């Protein structure tokens, strides 16, 4: 019996659903499903909570499963390699890089802070490049515009890809309260930004370039979101 089958049998023996187990371990139901179908394995910090939930020892869960695999592998004649046999073992650091399902909330928040802060830096660089490229360096405006759009697209893609990959967790009351405050602040930023856009556009009549203000608005929204993310991390550590 492999690890996934053992986890499935243990859950059934406790008469628990995948949703119930996911809630107790603070992960998603999809994560529990992947564990039980051997698409991934539990992270190290989930082994002890799993054993406590199923009332077994870590040795019984891990060492027993390893012995059974070795026996089964010796009996098989299909030439399954040790590399293939270990393909579902979770390796911290390596799998955490792209596998959001095996990350904890704090790890995902830290990843969000890294993605957002680095993307904001890209936005700053793009705006500075656009300003200097046409006035100081005196490059062709078309070339400067193309590079500017590529940089902005790169930053936006990184943020969108990240938040589309993040699994959904049930939010705490504190997180829901922060989301409401964040939405109100961003609504104010958008309102002020739109007003500035029209004022500057009508005064300068430079409609061909004032649309950059909307990119700056989005950048400020991400900065506010980053502040709230870091604030949430501080609260979790306390």
Coordinates of C-alpha atoms in Angstrom, one line a residue:
X1 CA 0.0 0.0 0.0
X2 CA 1.5 3.3 -1.0
X3 CA 1.3 6.6 0.9
X4 CA -1.8 7.9 -1.0
X5 CA -3.7 4.7 -0.5
X6 CA -2.8 4.7 3.2
X7 CA -4.0 8.3 3.6
X8 CA -7.2 7.4 1.8
X9 CA -7.9 4.4 4.1
X10 CA -7.0 6.3 7.2
X11 CA -9.5 9.1 6.3
X12 CA -12.2 6.6 5.5
X13 CA -11.6 4.8 8.8
X14 CA -12.2 8.1 10.6
X15 CA -15.3 8.7 8.5
X16 CA -14.0 12.1 7.4
X17 CA -14.5 13.9 4.1
X18 CA -11.7 15.6 2.2
X19 CA -13.2 19.0 3.0
X20 CA -13.2 18.2 6.7
X21 CA -9.5 17.1 6.6
X22 CA -8.5 20.1 4.6
X23 CA -10.2 22.4 7.1
X24 CA -8.4 20.8 10.0
X25 CA -5.0 21.0 8.3
X26 CA -5.5 24.5 6.9
X27 CA -5.1 23.4 3.2
X28 CA -7.4 23.1 0.2
X29 CA -9.5 20.1 -0.6
X30 CA -7.6 19.7 -3.9
X31 CA -4.4 19.3 -1.8
X32 CA -5.9 16.4 0.1
X33 CA -7.1 14.8 -3.2
X34 CA -3.6 15.1 -4.6
X35 CA -2.1 13.4 -1.5
X36 CA -4.5 10.5 -1.8
X37 CA -4.0 10.0 -5.5
X38 CA -0.2 10.3 -5.2
X39 CA 0.0 13.4 -7.4
X40 CA 1.9 15.1 -4.5
X41 CA 3.0 14.2 -1.0
X42 CA 2.4 16.1 2.3
X43 CA 4.9 18.7 3.3
X44 CA 7.0 18.0 6.4
X45 CA 5.0 20.4 8.5
X46 CA 1.8 18.5 7.7
X47 CA 3.1 15.1 8.8
X48 CA 2.6 15.6 12.5
X49 CA -0.9 17.1 12.2
X50 CA -1.9 14.2 9.9
X51 CA -0.7 11.6 12.4
X52 CA -2.5 13.4 15.2
X53 CA -5.7 13.5 13.2
X54 CA -5.5 9.9 12.2
X55 CA -4.1 8.8 15.6
X56 CA -1.0 7.1 14.3
X57 CA 2.7 7.6 14.8
X58 CA 4.9 9.3 12.1
X59 CA 6.9 6.0 11.9
X60 CA 3.8 4.1 11.1
X61 CA 2.8 6.5 8.4
X62 CA 6.2 7.0 6.8
X63 CA 8.5 4.1 7.6
X64 CA 5.8 1.5 7.3
X65 CA 4.9 2.9 3.9
X66 CA 8.5 2.9 2.8
X67 CA 9.0 -0.8 3.8
X68 CA 5.8 -1.7 1.9
X69 CA 7.1 0.1 -1.2
X70 CA 10.5 -1.6 -1.0
X71 CA 8.8 -5.0 -0.7
X72 CA 6.4 -4.3 -3.6
X73 CA 9.2 -3.0 -5.8
X74 CA 11.3 -6.1 -5.2
X75 CA 8.3 -8.3 -6.3
X76 CA 7.5 -6.2 -9.4
X77 CA 9.1 -7.3 -12.7
X78 CA 8.3 -4.2 -14.7
X79 CA 11.6 -2.6 -13.9
X80 CA 10.3 0.5 -12.1
X81 CA 13.2 2.7 -11.3
X82 CA 13.9 4.2 -7.9
X83 CA 13.6 7.6 -9.5
X84 CA 10.1 6.9 -10.6
X85 CA 9.2 5.4 -7.2
X86 CA 10.2 8.6 -5.5
X87 CA 8.6 11.0 -7.9
X88 CA 5.8 11.9 -5.4
X89 CA 8.2 12.7 -2.5
X90 CA 7.9 16.4 -1.7
X91 CA 11.2 18.2 -1.6
X92 CA 11.0 21.5 0.4
X93 CA 12.5 24.4 -1.5
X94 CA 12.4 22.7 -4.9
X95 CA 8.7 21.9 -5.1
X96 CA 7.8 25.1 -3.1
X97 CA 9.1 27.2 -6.0
X98 CA 6.1 26.5 -8.2
X99 CA 3.8 24.2 -6.3
X100 CA 1.4 26.4 -4.5
X101 CA -0.7 23.5 -3.3
X102 CA 2.0 22.4 -0.9
X103 CA 2.6 25.9 0.5
X104 CA 1.3 27.1 3.9
X105 CA -0.6 30.4 4.2
X106 CA 2.5 32.2 5.4
X107 CA 4.7 30.8 2.6
X108 CA 2.1 32.0 0.0
X109 CA 1.9 35.5 1.7
X110 CA 5.7 35.7 1.5
X111 CA 5.6 34.6 -2.2
X112 CA 2.9 37.3 -2.9
X113 CA 5.1 39.9 -1.3
X114 CA 8.1 38.9 -3.4
X115 CA 6.1 38.9 -6.6
X116 CA 4.3 42.2 -6.0
X117 CA 7.4 44.1 -4.8
X118 CA 9.5 42.9 -7.7
X119 CA 6.7 43.8 -10.2
X120 CA 6.4 47.3 -8.7
X121 CA 10.1 47.7 -9.2
X122 CA 9.6 46.7 -12.9
X123 CA 6.9 49.3 -13.2
X124 CA 9.1 52.0 -11.7
X125 CA 11.9 51.1 -14.1
X126 CA 9.5 51.1 -17.0
X127 CA 8.2 54.6 -16.2
X128 CA 11.8 56.0 -15.5
X129 CA 13.0 54.4 -18.8
X130 CA 10.1 56.0 -20.8
X131 CA 10.8 59.4 -19.3
X132 CA 14.6 59.3 -19.8
X133 CA 14.5 57.4 -23.1
X134 CA 12.7 60.2 -25.0
X135 CA 14.2 63.3 -23.2
X136 CA 17.7 62.4 -22.1
X137 CA 18.8 59.4 -24.3
X138 CA 16.8 60.8 -27.2
X139 CA 15.8 57.3 -28.5
X140 CA 13.1 56.8 -31.1
X141 CA 9.8 57.2 -29.3
X142 CA 8.4 54.1 -31.0
X143 CA 11.3 52.0 -29.7
X144 CA 11.0 53.5 -26.2
X145 CA 7.2 52.9 -26.2
X146 CA 7.6 49.3 -27.3
X147 CA 10.2 48.5 -24.5
X148 CA 8.0 50.4 -22.0
X149 CA 4.9 48.2 -22.9
X150 CA 7.0 45.0 -22.8
X151 CA 8.2 45.9 -19.3
X152 CA 4.7 46.8 -18.1
X153 CA 3.3 43.6 -19.6
X154 CA 6.0 41.5 -17.9
X155 CA 5.2 43.0 -14.5
X156 CA 1.4 42.6 -14.9
X157 CA 1.8 39.0 -16.2
X158 CA 3.8 38.0 -13.1
X159 CA 1.2 39.4 -10.8
X160 CA -1.8 37.8 -12.7
X161 CA 0.0 34.4 -13.0
X162 CA 0.8 34.4 -9.3
X163 CA -2.7 35.2 -8.1
X164 CA -4.3 32.8 -10.5
X165 CA -2.1 30.0 -9.1
X166 CA -2.8 30.7 -5.4
X167 CA -5.3 28.2 -3.9
X168 CA -8.3 29.7 -2.1
X169 CA -8.3 29.6 1.7
X170 CA -11.2 30.3 3.9
X171 CA -10.6 33.9 5.1
X172 CA -10.5 34.8 8.8
X173 CA -12.6 37.7 10.1
X174 CA -9.4 39.8 10.4
X175 CA -8.6 39.1 6.7
X176 CA -12.1 39.9 5.6
X177 CA -11.8 43.2 7.6
X178 CA -8.5 44.0 5.9
X179 CA -10.0 43.2 2.5
X180 CA -12.8 45.7 3.0
X181 CA -10.3 48.4 4.1
X182 CA -8.1 47.6 1.2
X183 CA -11.0 47.9 -1.2
X184 CA -12.0 51.3 0.2
X185 CA -8.4 52.6 0.0
X186 CA -8.1 51.4 -3.6
X187 CA -11.4 53.0 -4.6
X188 CA -10.2 56.3 -3.2
X189 CA -6.9 55.9 -5.2
X190 CA -8.8 55.2 -8.4
X191 CA -11.1 58.2 -7.9
X192 CA -8.2 60.6 -7.3
X193 CA -6.3 59.0 -10.1
X194 CA -9.1 59.4 -12.6
X195 CA -9.6 63.1 -11.5
X196 CA -5.9 63.8 -12.0
X197 CA -5.9 62.1 -15.4
X198 CA -8.7 64.3 -16.7
X199 CA -7.2 67.5 -15.2
X200 CA -3.7 66.9 -16.5
X201 CA -5.1 65.8 -19.9
X202 CA -7.3 68.9 -20.4
X203 CA -4.5 71.2 -19.2
X204 CA -1.7 69.7 -21.3
X205 CA -3.9 68.2 -24.1
X206 CA -1.3 65.4 -24.2
X207 CA -3.8 62.6 -24.3
X208 CA -1.3 60.4 -26.2
X209 CA 0.8 60.1 -23.0
X210 CA -1.4 60.9 -20.0
X211 CA -2.8 57.4 -20.1
X212 CA 0.4 56.4 -18.2
X213 CA -1.4 57.8 -15.2
X214 CA -3.6 54.7 -15.1
X215 CA -0.4 52.5 -14.9
X216 CA 0.8 54.7 -12.0
X217 CA -2.7 54.2 -10.3
X218 CA -2.3 50.4 -10.7
X219 CA 1.2 50.6 -9.2
X220 CA 0.0 52.5 -6.2
X221 CA -2.8 49.9 -5.7
X222 CA -0.2 47.1 -5.7
X223 CA 1.9 49.1 -3.2
X224 CA -1.1 49.3 -0.8
X225 CA -1.8 45.6 -1.3
X226 CA 1.8 44.8 -0.5
X227 CA 1.7 46.9 2.7
X228 CA -1.4 45.0 3.8
X229 CA 0.2 41.6 2.9
X230 CA 3.3 42.5 5.0
X231 CA 1.1 43.7 7.8
X232 CA -0.7 40.4 7.7
X233 CA 2.6 38.5 8.0
X234 CA 3.5 40.5 11.1
X235 CA 0.2 39.6 12.7
X236 CA 0.6 35.9 12.0
X237 CA 4.1 36.0 13.5
X238 CA 2.8 37.6 16.7

